[in-house]
């Protein structure tokens, strides 16, 4: 971890303090915390310096994301959302749009990306939201579900069908015809502002369409999901690190049958497996970030692999930590209780375990079959 990242991580530790459990129980992040991170560029640290961002590499951004995830999964989730939005603008927007939107996201503005719909989850080819040009305006109609950070975002990047292709429309949260309804009592990342959207005849200037629209849907999906998957993977590393720390401290301090809990072989096995899982997930993320920073040919596969390994290990690790802490970690809001719930969602968001396995199997068939 470089000096700048280490300094930012230390500041974030002070900012979050011991408040993450309270945010989780309340189901809401303080707006001032989110705004401070956005205003200092740390909510999307990979925005290029030429657009007012910190210009961090994927490796540095990933380590910061992992640290955030170790402190508060909901805050990491909002960070992932902001990074996905910025990356989508950077990749799909024209120069004028990038020059207008990226400095805003690097200096206090917030954004979320709306993919999923009632009938389009893992199969995003089923997206039914439409973007129809009408002169120099575009009209948006449709529904979006479980949009992370939509309850906090100033801008919503809405994926829609457009003619024979698709488009991403940048929609202000106060646009007439847009309704935002928070998801009530989500099981994981409870403070991340998940919300459902309804767009009824939302009319905006046509320049809200990134790159003018009419791009292949597959391009729009893979562009944003690539960033999101790697960010979630690094967040899983953070979950694992928090679980390792909590389990180790408890196992060293707690005594059973006359000796420290960690001295019992079956408990020691849990600790070893937990740490091993954290190391495996970290190495997969480091490889994926190196591939990202080099734009290596194996980038897509490396990102899917990191996400799949990270989510799988986070779920196993959180379950192991819960077993070690037993009732001591079963209180709502406890770091291990949060990790247990949050880790389960990482196996669904940005590509389910099953989707990741299909993608990896396809890679095997193409490269070795």
mmCIF file of C-alpha atoms in Angstrom:
data_model
loop_
_atom_site.group_PDB
_atom_site.id
_atom_site.type_symbol
_atom_site.label_atom_id
_atom_site.label_comp_id
_atom_site.label_asym_id
_atom_site.label_seq_id
_atom_site.Cartn_x
_atom_site.Cartn_y
_atom_site.Cartn_z
ATOM 1 C CA UNK A 1 0.000 0.000 0.000
ATOM 2 C CA UNK A 2 1.484 3.319 -1.082
ATOM 3 C CA UNK A 3 1.851 6.303 1.234
ATOM 4 C CA UNK A 4 -1.144 8.170 -0.223
ATOM 5 C CA UNK A 5 -3.377 5.107 0.089
ATOM 6 C CA UNK A 6 -2.133 4.382 3.613
ATOM 7 C CA UNK A 7 -2.845 7.983 4.653
ATOM 8 C CA UNK A 8 -6.330 7.836 3.128
ATOM 9 C CA UNK A 9 -6.972 4.495 4.864
ATOM 10 C CA UNK A 10 -5.930 5.939 8.239
ATOM 11 C CA UNK A 11 -8.213 8.936 7.739
ATOM 12 C CA UNK A 12 -11.084 6.636 6.810
ATOM 13 C CA UNK A 13 -10.532 4.552 9.938
ATOM 14 C CA UNK A 14 -10.871 7.717 12.015
ATOM 15 C CA UNK A 15 -13.920 8.847 10.032
ATOM 16 C CA UNK A 16 -15.797 5.569 10.453
ATOM 17 C CA UNK A 17 -14.622 4.851 13.990
ATOM 18 C CA UNK A 18 -17.013 2.509 15.769
ATOM 19 C CA UNK A 19 -20.107 3.788 13.975
ATOM 20 C CA UNK A 20 -20.527 1.129 11.276
ATOM 21 C CA UNK A 21 -22.686 -1.083 13.488
ATOM 22 C CA UNK A 22 -25.052 1.814 14.162
ATOM 23 C CA UNK A 23 -25.274 2.648 10.453
ATOM 24 C CA UNK A 24 -26.061 -0.984 9.725
ATOM 25 C CA UNK A 25 -28.859 -1.160 12.300
ATOM 26 C CA UNK A 26 -30.305 2.171 11.173
ATOM 27 C CA UNK A 27 -30.072 1.149 7.521
ATOM 28 C CA UNK A 28 -28.605 4.477 6.480
ATOM 29 C CA UNK A 29 -25.164 6.024 5.957
ATOM 30 C CA UNK A 30 -24.723 9.626 7.144
ATOM 31 C CA UNK A 31 -24.817 11.905 4.127
ATOM 32 C CA UNK A 32 -21.938 13.981 5.478
ATOM 33 C CA UNK A 33 -19.658 10.918 5.463
ATOM 34 C CA UNK A 34 -20.535 10.031 1.888
ATOM 35 C CA UNK A 35 -20.174 13.646 0.772
ATOM 36 C CA UNK A 36 -16.785 14.033 2.453
ATOM 37 C CA UNK A 37 -15.428 10.983 0.664
ATOM 38 C CA UNK A 38 -16.919 12.151 -2.628
ATOM 39 C CA UNK A 39 -15.597 15.707 -2.214
ATOM 40 C CA UNK A 40 -12.042 14.457 -1.608
ATOM 41 C CA UNK A 41 -12.155 12.048 -4.560
ATOM 42 C CA UNK A 42 -11.912 8.955 -2.371
ATOM 43 C CA UNK A 43 -15.346 7.621 -3.338
ATOM 44 C CA UNK A 44 -14.040 7.002 -6.874
ATOM 45 C CA UNK A 45 -10.278 7.202 -6.511
ATOM 46 C CA UNK A 46 -9.510 5.890 -10.013
ATOM 47 C CA UNK A 47 -10.972 8.919 -11.811
ATOM 48 C CA UNK A 48 -8.039 10.281 -13.854
ATOM 49 C CA UNK A 49 -6.172 13.311 -12.550
ATOM 50 C CA UNK A 50 -6.939 15.188 -15.788
ATOM 51 C CA UNK A 51 -10.594 15.133 -14.711
ATOM 52 C CA UNK A 52 -9.877 16.241 -11.147
ATOM 53 C CA UNK A 53 -9.627 12.748 -9.643
ATOM 54 C CA UNK A 54 -6.909 11.091 -7.606
ATOM 55 C CA UNK A 55 -5.840 8.973 -10.577
ATOM 56 C CA UNK A 56 -5.067 5.896 -8.489
ATOM 57 C CA UNK A 57 -4.209 2.608 -10.136
ATOM 58 C CA UNK A 58 -6.541 -0.368 -9.813
ATOM 59 C CA UNK A 59 -4.084 -1.905 -7.350
ATOM 60 C CA UNK A 60 -4.115 1.152 -5.080
ATOM 61 C CA UNK A 61 -7.845 1.651 -5.478
ATOM 62 C CA UNK A 62 -8.389 -2.000 -4.675
ATOM 63 C CA UNK A 63 -6.421 -1.890 -1.440
ATOM 64 C CA UNK A 64 -8.390 1.179 -0.368
ATOM 65 C CA UNK A 65 -11.623 -0.581 -1.283
ATOM 66 C CA UNK A 66 -10.601 -3.597 0.792
ATOM 67 C CA UNK A 67 -9.836 -1.367 3.760
ATOM 68 C CA UNK A 68 -13.215 0.312 3.381
ATOM 69 C CA UNK A 69 -14.881 -3.095 3.210
ATOM 70 C CA UNK A 70 -13.169 -4.178 6.409
ATOM 71 C CA UNK A 71 -14.675 -1.178 8.198
ATOM 72 C CA UNK A 72 -18.142 -0.935 6.651
ATOM 73 C CA UNK A 73 -19.522 -3.059 3.837
ATOM 74 C CA UNK A 74 -22.274 -0.566 3.069
ATOM 75 C CA UNK A 75 -19.779 2.241 2.572
ATOM 76 C CA UNK A 76 -17.731 -0.042 0.307
ATOM 77 C CA UNK A 77 -20.889 -0.801 -1.650
ATOM 78 C CA UNK A 78 -21.508 2.908 -2.269
ATOM 79 C CA UNK A 79 -17.849 3.258 -3.281
ATOM 80 C CA UNK A 80 -18.306 0.459 -5.818
ATOM 81 C CA UNK A 81 -21.388 2.190 -7.209
ATOM 82 C CA UNK A 82 -19.561 5.502 -7.600
ATOM 83 C CA UNK A 83 -16.592 3.827 -9.249
ATOM 84 C CA UNK A 84 -18.835 1.931 -11.676
ATOM 85 C CA UNK A 85 -20.580 5.151 -12.646
ATOM 86 C CA UNK A 86 -17.316 7.024 -13.179
ATOM 87 C CA UNK A 87 -15.806 4.169 -15.187
ATOM 88 C CA UNK A 88 -18.927 3.968 -17.368
ATOM 89 C CA UNK A 89 -18.747 7.693 -18.106
ATOM 90 C CA UNK A 90 -15.025 7.444 -18.829
ATOM 91 C CA UNK A 91 -15.433 4.522 -21.230
ATOM 92 C CA UNK A 92 -18.722 5.370 -22.949
ATOM 93 C CA UNK A 93 -19.081 9.137 -22.716
ATOM 94 C CA UNK A 94 -17.848 11.519 -25.379
ATOM 95 C CA UNK A 95 -15.095 14.026 -24.423
ATOM 96 C CA UNK A 96 -17.603 16.738 -23.534
ATOM 97 C CA UNK A 97 -19.584 14.405 -21.279
ATOM 98 C CA UNK A 98 -16.434 13.143 -19.562
ATOM 99 C CA UNK A 99 -15.227 16.711 -19.020
ATOM 100 C CA UNK A 100 -18.600 17.660 -17.523
ATOM 101 C CA UNK A 101 -19.429 14.623 -15.405
ATOM 102 C CA UNK A 102 -16.147 13.197 -14.113
ATOM 103 C CA UNK A 103 -14.989 16.361 -12.286
ATOM 104 C CA UNK A 104 -18.391 16.437 -10.626
ATOM 105 C CA UNK A 105 -18.020 12.846 -9.415
ATOM 106 C CA UNK A 106 -14.489 13.597 -8.203
ATOM 107 C CA UNK A 107 -15.510 16.627 -6.144
ATOM 108 C CA UNK A 108 -18.707 15.820 -4.251
ATOM 109 C CA UNK A 109 -21.317 14.553 -6.711
ATOM 110 C CA UNK A 110 -22.644 11.022 -6.303
ATOM 111 C CA UNK A 111 -23.982 8.495 -8.809
ATOM 112 C CA UNK A 112 -25.450 5.004 -9.129
ATOM 113 C CA UNK A 113 -25.833 2.581 -12.039
ATOM 114 C CA UNK A 114 -29.239 0.999 -12.734
ATOM 115 C CA UNK A 115 -29.110 -2.394 -14.471
ATOM 116 C CA UNK A 116 -31.461 -4.923 -12.908
ATOM 117 C CA UNK A 117 -35.198 -5.023 -13.516
ATOM 118 C CA UNK A 118 -38.075 -7.213 -12.281
ATOM 119 C CA UNK A 119 -37.515 -9.462 -15.313
ATOM 120 C CA UNK A 120 -33.813 -8.883 -15.903
ATOM 121 C CA UNK A 121 -31.309 -9.972 -13.273
ATOM 122 C CA UNK A 122 -28.577 -12.375 -14.311
ATOM 123 C CA UNK A 123 -30.001 -12.243 -17.854
ATOM 124 C CA UNK A 124 -29.545 -8.554 -18.602
ATOM 125 C CA UNK A 125 -30.405 -9.194 -22.252
ATOM 126 C CA UNK A 126 -34.005 -9.081 -20.985
ATOM 127 C CA UNK A 127 -33.799 -5.361 -20.103
ATOM 128 C CA UNK A 128 -37.167 -3.791 -20.964
ATOM 129 C CA UNK A 129 -36.616 -0.138 -20.021
ATOM 130 C CA UNK A 130 -36.709 1.970 -23.180
ATOM 131 C CA UNK A 131 -35.044 5.174 -24.391
ATOM 132 C CA UNK A 132 -36.896 6.760 -27.329
ATOM 133 C CA UNK A 133 -35.605 9.826 -29.165
ATOM 134 C CA UNK A 134 -38.124 12.609 -29.747
ATOM 135 C CA UNK A 135 -36.425 15.461 -31.572
ATOM 136 C CA UNK A 136 -33.650 16.778 -29.366
ATOM 137 C CA UNK A 137 -34.977 14.964 -26.291
ATOM 138 C CA UNK A 138 -35.125 11.358 -25.130
ATOM 139 C CA UNK A 139 -38.014 9.739 -23.265
ATOM 140 C CA UNK A 140 -37.315 6.979 -20.713
ATOM 141 C CA UNK A 141 -39.860 4.437 -19.505
ATOM 142 C CA UNK A 142 -39.350 1.377 -17.322
ATOM 143 C CA UNK A 143 -38.531 -0.020 -13.900
ATOM 144 C CA UNK A 144 -35.241 -0.804 -12.179
ATOM 145 C CA UNK A 145 -34.754 -2.847 -9.040
ATOM 146 C CA UNK A 146 -32.164 -3.018 -6.276
ATOM 147 C CA UNK A 147 -30.052 -0.110 -7.477
ATOM 148 C CA UNK A 148 -27.212 0.269 -4.975
ATOM 149 C CA UNK A 149 -26.759 3.835 -3.677
ATOM 150 C CA UNK A 150 -29.796 5.111 -5.622
ATOM 151 C CA UNK A 151 -31.183 6.397 -2.359
ATOM 152 C CA UNK A 152 -28.085 8.592 -1.975
ATOM 153 C CA UNK A 153 -27.139 9.460 -5.563
ATOM 154 C CA UNK A 154 -27.445 12.783 -7.360
ATOM 155 C CA UNK A 155 -27.257 11.074 -10.759
ATOM 156 C CA UNK A 156 -28.597 7.729 -11.942
ATOM 157 C CA UNK A 157 -27.030 5.995 -14.937
ATOM 158 C CA UNK A 158 -29.943 4.059 -16.400
ATOM 159 C CA UNK A 159 -29.357 1.236 -18.880
ATOM 160 C CA UNK A 160 -32.150 1.079 -21.479
ATOM 161 C CA UNK A 161 -32.984 -0.367 -24.868
ATOM 162 C CA UNK A 162 -32.678 2.073 -27.758
ATOM 163 C CA UNK A 163 -33.695 1.110 -31.304
ATOM 164 C CA UNK A 164 -31.763 -2.078 -32.129
ATOM 165 C CA UNK A 165 -29.141 -1.409 -29.475
ATOM 166 C CA UNK A 166 -28.992 0.100 -26.016
ATOM 167 C CA UNK A 167 -27.992 3.265 -24.182
ATOM 168 C CA UNK A 168 -26.955 4.616 -20.811
ATOM 169 C CA UNK A 169 -28.880 7.741 -19.829
ATOM 170 C CA UNK A 170 -27.631 10.056 -17.071
ATOM 171 C CA UNK A 171 -30.756 10.960 -15.112
ATOM 172 C CA UNK A 172 -30.826 13.594 -12.331
ATOM 173 C CA UNK A 173 -32.603 12.320 -9.223
ATOM 174 C CA UNK A 174 -35.096 15.213 -9.408
ATOM 175 C CA UNK A 175 -36.115 14.517 -13.038
ATOM 176 C CA UNK A 176 -39.911 14.717 -13.485
ATOM 177 C CA UNK A 177 -41.387 11.245 -13.880
ATOM 178 C CA UNK A 178 -38.652 9.509 -11.860
ATOM 179 C CA UNK A 179 -39.680 7.863 -8.611
ATOM 180 C CA UNK A 180 -37.153 6.414 -6.156
ATOM 181 C CA UNK A 181 -38.293 3.979 -3.463
ATOM 182 C CA UNK A 182 -35.849 2.587 -0.949
ATOM 183 C CA UNK A 183 -35.615 -1.172 -0.538
ATOM 184 C CA UNK A 184 -36.939 -1.920 2.936
ATOM 185 C CA UNK A 185 -34.834 -4.018 5.316
ATOM 186 C CA UNK A 186 -32.291 -5.571 2.917
ATOM 187 C CA UNK A 187 -30.457 -8.524 4.433
ATOM 188 C CA UNK A 188 -26.985 -7.258 3.516
ATOM 189 C CA UNK A 189 -25.193 -3.940 3.006
ATOM 190 C CA UNK A 190 -28.198 -2.510 4.785
ATOM 191 C CA UNK A 191 -27.017 1.118 4.842
ATOM 192 C CA UNK A 192 -26.000 1.350 1.156
ATOM 193 C CA UNK A 193 -29.154 3.094 -0.027
ATOM 194 C CA UNK A 194 -30.548 0.310 -2.224
ATOM 195 C CA UNK A 195 -33.632 1.526 -4.086
ATOM 196 C CA UNK A 196 -36.079 0.664 -6.845
ATOM 197 C CA UNK A 197 -36.688 3.129 -9.659
ATOM 198 C CA UNK A 198 -39.764 3.828 -11.757
ATOM 199 C CA UNK A 199 -39.399 5.948 -14.897
ATOM 200 C CA UNK A 200 -42.673 7.166 -16.384
ATOM 201 C CA UNK A 201 -42.118 9.352 -19.413
ATOM 202 C CA UNK A 202 -38.906 10.866 -18.062
ATOM 203 C CA UNK A 203 -37.960 13.441 -20.717
ATOM 204 C CA UNK A 204 -34.381 14.723 -20.860
ATOM 205 C CA UNK A 205 -32.097 16.445 -23.382
ATOM 206 C CA UNK A 206 -30.678 13.877 -25.803
ATOM 207 C CA UNK A 207 -27.137 14.688 -24.651
ATOM 208 C CA UNK A 208 -27.897 12.738 -21.464
ATOM 209 C CA UNK A 209 -27.143 9.588 -23.504
ATOM 210 C CA UNK A 210 -23.515 8.584 -23.028
ATOM 211 C CA UNK A 211 -21.788 8.519 -26.410
ATOM 212 C CA UNK A 212 -25.101 9.222 -28.110
ATOM 213 C CA UNK A 213 -26.524 5.800 -27.315
ATOM 214 C CA UNK A 214 -27.298 2.959 -29.749
ATOM 215 C CA UNK A 215 -24.383 0.853 -28.448
ATOM 216 C CA UNK A 216 -24.534 -2.940 -28.101
ATOM 217 C CA UNK A 217 -26.131 -3.918 -24.802
ATOM 218 C CA UNK A 218 -23.276 -6.347 -24.167
ATOM 219 C CA UNK A 219 -20.783 -3.447 -24.310
ATOM 220 C CA UNK A 220 -22.714 -1.404 -21.764
ATOM 221 C CA UNK A 221 -23.093 -4.326 -19.400
ATOM 222 C CA UNK A 222 -19.503 -5.579 -19.535
ATOM 223 C CA UNK A 223 -18.081 -2.054 -19.222
ATOM 224 C CA UNK A 224 -19.735 -1.310 -15.896
ATOM 225 C CA UNK A 225 -19.754 -4.864 -14.545
ATOM 226 C CA UNK A 226 -16.017 -5.306 -15.053
ATOM 227 C CA UNK A 227 -15.317 -2.464 -12.637
ATOM 228 C CA UNK A 228 -18.069 -3.534 -10.263
ATOM 229 C CA UNK A 229 -16.916 -7.142 -10.103
ATOM 230 C CA UNK A 230 -13.344 -6.213 -9.238
ATOM 231 C CA UNK A 231 -14.486 -3.693 -6.655
ATOM 232 C CA UNK A 232 -16.758 -6.259 -5.009
ATOM 233 C CA UNK A 233 -13.890 -8.766 -5.046
ATOM 234 C CA UNK A 234 -11.641 -6.338 -3.174
ATOM 235 C CA UNK A 235 -14.548 -5.656 -0.806
ATOM 236 C CA UNK A 236 -14.658 -9.400 -0.101
ATOM 237 C CA UNK A 237 -10.988 -9.221 0.868
ATOM 238 C CA UNK A 238 -12.006 -6.538 3.361
ATOM 239 C CA UNK A 239 -14.746 -8.750 4.785
ATOM 240 C CA UNK A 240 -12.228 -11.558 5.229
ATOM 241 C CA UNK A 241 -9.684 -9.306 6.904
ATOM 242 C CA UNK A 242 -12.301 -8.069 9.379
ATOM 243 C CA UNK A 243 -13.315 -11.661 10.123
ATOM 244 C CA UNK A 244 -9.710 -12.822 10.605
ATOM 245 C CA UNK A 245 -9.077 -10.000 13.079
ATOM 246 C CA UNK A 246 -12.292 -10.561 15.041
ATOM 247 C CA UNK A 247 -11.872 -14.343 15.186
ATOM 248 C CA UNK A 248 -8.194 -14.182 16.170
ATOM 249 C CA UNK A 249 -8.811 -11.697 18.974
ATOM 250 C CA UNK A 250 -11.689 -13.716 20.361
ATOM 251 C CA UNK A 251 -9.826 -17.039 20.099
ATOM 252 C CA UNK A 252 -6.814 -15.591 21.919
ATOM 253 C CA UNK A 253 -8.803 -13.957 24.723
ATOM 254 C CA UNK A 254 -11.524 -16.543 25.320
ATOM 255 C CA UNK A 255 -10.706 -19.586 27.461
ATOM 256 C CA UNK A 256 -12.489 -22.931 27.291
ATOM 257 C CA UNK A 257 -11.590 -26.087 29.225
ATOM 258 C CA UNK A 258 -8.627 -24.349 30.831
ATOM 259 C CA UNK A 259 -6.860 -23.010 27.758
ATOM 260 C CA UNK A 260 -7.262 -20.324 25.063
ATOM 261 C CA UNK A 261 -9.995 -21.123 22.569
ATOM 262 C CA UNK A 262 -7.500 -20.895 19.699
ATOM 263 C CA UNK A 263 -5.449 -23.725 21.214
ATOM 264 C CA UNK A 264 -8.215 -26.214 20.497
ATOM 265 C CA UNK A 265 -7.397 -27.935 17.227
ATOM 266 C CA UNK A 266 -10.842 -27.637 15.628
ATOM 267 C CA UNK A 267 -10.936 -23.897 16.383
ATOM 268 C CA UNK A 268 -7.378 -23.509 15.098
ATOM 269 C CA UNK A 269 -8.541 -25.130 11.868
ATOM 270 C CA UNK A 270 -11.144 -22.398 11.443
ATOM 271 C CA UNK A 271 -8.503 -19.719 11.974
ATOM 272 C CA UNK A 272 -6.146 -21.319 9.477
ATOM 273 C CA UNK A 273 -8.887 -21.695 6.870
ATOM 274 C CA UNK A 274 -9.992 -18.092 7.409
ATOM 275 C CA UNK A 275 -6.517 -16.695 6.887
ATOM 276 C CA UNK A 276 -5.922 -18.978 3.914
ATOM 277 C CA UNK A 277 -9.124 -17.748 2.304
ATOM 278 C CA UNK A 278 -8.089 -14.132 2.813
ATOM 279 C CA UNK A 279 -4.720 -14.804 1.214
ATOM 280 C CA UNK A 280 -6.247 -16.616 -1.771
ATOM 281 C CA UNK A 281 -8.758 -13.807 -2.361
ATOM 282 C CA UNK A 282 -6.057 -11.151 -2.023
ATOM 283 C CA UNK A 283 -3.779 -12.844 -4.560
ATOM 284 C CA UNK A 284 -6.665 -13.194 -7.048
ATOM 285 C CA UNK A 285 -7.516 -9.497 -6.657
ATOM 286 C CA UNK A 286 -3.895 -8.419 -6.985
ATOM 287 C CA UNK A 287 -3.588 -10.384 -10.227
ATOM 288 C CA UNK A 288 -6.828 -8.910 -11.585
ATOM 289 C CA UNK A 289 -5.733 -5.361 -10.699
ATOM 290 C CA UNK A 290 -2.361 -5.864 -12.364
ATOM 291 C CA UNK A 291 -4.213 -7.088 -15.452
ATOM 292 C CA UNK A 292 -6.488 -4.029 -15.249
ATOM 293 C CA UNK A 293 -3.601 -1.590 -14.972
ATOM 294 C CA UNK A 294 -1.829 -3.217 -17.952
ATOM 295 C CA UNK A 295 -5.058 -3.740 -19.906
ATOM 296 C CA UNK A 296 -3.859 -7.312 -20.265
ATOM 297 C CA UNK A 297 -5.543 -9.795 -22.634
ATOM 298 C CA UNK A 298 -6.707 -11.905 -19.669
ATOM 299 C CA UNK A 299 -8.383 -8.954 -17.940
ATOM 300 C CA UNK A 300 -11.986 -10.126 -18.296
ATOM 301 C CA UNK A 301 -11.275 -13.625 -17.033
ATOM 302 C CA UNK A 302 -9.047 -12.360 -14.219
ATOM 303 C CA UNK A 303 -11.809 -10.042 -12.968
ATOM 304 C CA UNK A 304 -14.472 -12.773 -13.033
ATOM 305 C CA UNK A 305 -12.084 -15.154 -11.264
ATOM 306 C CA UNK A 306 -11.309 -12.598 -8.546
ATOM 307 C CA UNK A 307 -14.995 -11.903 -7.982
ATOM 308 C CA UNK A 308 -15.901 -15.580 -7.847
ATOM 309 C CA UNK A 309 -13.038 -16.490 -5.497
ATOM 310 C CA UNK A 310 -13.598 -13.414 -3.327
ATOM 311 C CA UNK A 311 -17.313 -14.012 -2.827
ATOM 312 C CA UNK A 312 -16.870 -17.730 -2.201
ATOM 313 C CA UNK A 313 -14.084 -17.204 0.339
ATOM 314 C CA UNK A 314 -15.899 -14.323 2.050
ATOM 315 C CA UNK A 315 -19.002 -16.456 2.566
ATOM 316 C CA UNK A 316 -16.935 -19.362 3.931
ATOM 317 C CA UNK A 317 -14.783 -17.097 6.052
ATOM 318 C CA UNK A 318 -17.699 -15.219 7.584
ATOM 319 C CA UNK A 319 -19.371 -18.519 8.473
ATOM 320 C CA UNK A 320 -16.128 -19.735 10.077
ATOM 321 C CA UNK A 321 -15.756 -16.514 12.066
ATOM 322 C CA UNK A 322 -19.348 -16.805 13.257
ATOM 323 C CA UNK A 323 -18.590 -20.347 14.423
ATOM 324 C CA UNK A 324 -15.500 -19.216 16.344
ATOM 325 C CA UNK A 325 -17.214 -16.290 18.061
ATOM 326 C CA UNK A 326 -20.485 -18.152 18.629
ATOM 327 C CA UNK A 327 -22.931 -16.006 20.630
ATOM 328 C CA UNK A 328 -20.297 -13.268 21.049
ATOM 329 C CA UNK A 329 -20.637 -12.446 17.353
ATOM 330 C CA UNK A 330 -24.356 -13.026 16.981
ATOM 331 C CA UNK A 331 -25.506 -9.576 18.043
ATOM 332 C CA UNK A 332 -27.104 -7.516 15.281
ATOM 333 C CA UNK A 333 -24.548 -4.946 14.146
ATOM 334 C CA UNK A 334 -21.475 -6.894 15.300
ATOM 335 C CA UNK A 335 -18.741 -6.941 12.672
ATOM 336 C CA UNK A 336 -19.027 -10.715 12.208
ATOM 337 C CA UNK A 337 -22.820 -10.635 12.066
ATOM 338 C CA UNK A 338 -22.595 -7.920 9.389
ATOM 339 C CA UNK A 339 -19.945 -9.885 7.529
ATOM 340 C CA UNK A 340 -22.084 -13.012 7.553
ATOM 341 C CA UNK A 341 -25.032 -11.172 5.968
ATOM 342 C CA UNK A 342 -22.989 -9.031 3.605
ATOM 343 C CA UNK A 343 -20.901 -11.940 2.334
ATOM 344 C CA UNK A 344 -24.042 -13.798 1.292
ATOM 345 C CA UNK A 345 -24.989 -10.912 -1.000
ATOM 346 C CA UNK A 346 -21.559 -10.809 -2.635
ATOM 347 C CA UNK A 347 -22.391 -14.203 -4.120
ATOM 348 C CA UNK A 348 -25.299 -12.564 -5.979
ATOM 349 C CA UNK A 349 -24.364 -8.995 -6.914
ATOM 350 C CA UNK A 350 -22.368 -8.141 -10.061
ATOM 351 C CA UNK A 351 -22.791 -11.706 -11.307
ATOM 352 C CA UNK A 352 -23.990 -14.679 -9.254
ATOM 353 C CA UNK A 353 -21.709 -17.580 -8.395
ATOM 354 C CA UNK A 354 -23.432 -19.546 -11.123
ATOM 355 C CA UNK A 355 -22.926 -16.866 -13.775
ATOM 356 C CA UNK A 356 -19.260 -16.550 -12.831
ATOM 357 C CA UNK A 357 -18.842 -20.314 -13.094
ATOM 358 C CA UNK A 358 -20.431 -20.343 -16.540
ATOM 359 C CA UNK A 359 -18.101 -17.564 -17.692
ATOM 360 C CA UNK A 360 -15.059 -19.364 -16.312
ATOM 361 C CA UNK A 361 -16.154 -22.652 -17.870
ATOM 362 C CA UNK A 362 -16.549 -20.912 -21.217
ATOM 363 C CA UNK A 363 -12.996 -19.601 -20.853
ATOM 364 C CA UNK A 364 -11.741 -23.123 -20.196
ATOM 365 C CA UNK A 365 -13.535 -24.481 -23.281
ATOM 366 C CA UNK A 366 -12.214 -21.690 -25.502
ATOM 367 C CA UNK A 367 -8.648 -21.854 -24.257
ATOM 368 C CA UNK A 368 -8.183 -25.567 -23.597
ATOM 369 C CA UNK A 369 -10.954 -27.375 -25.460
#
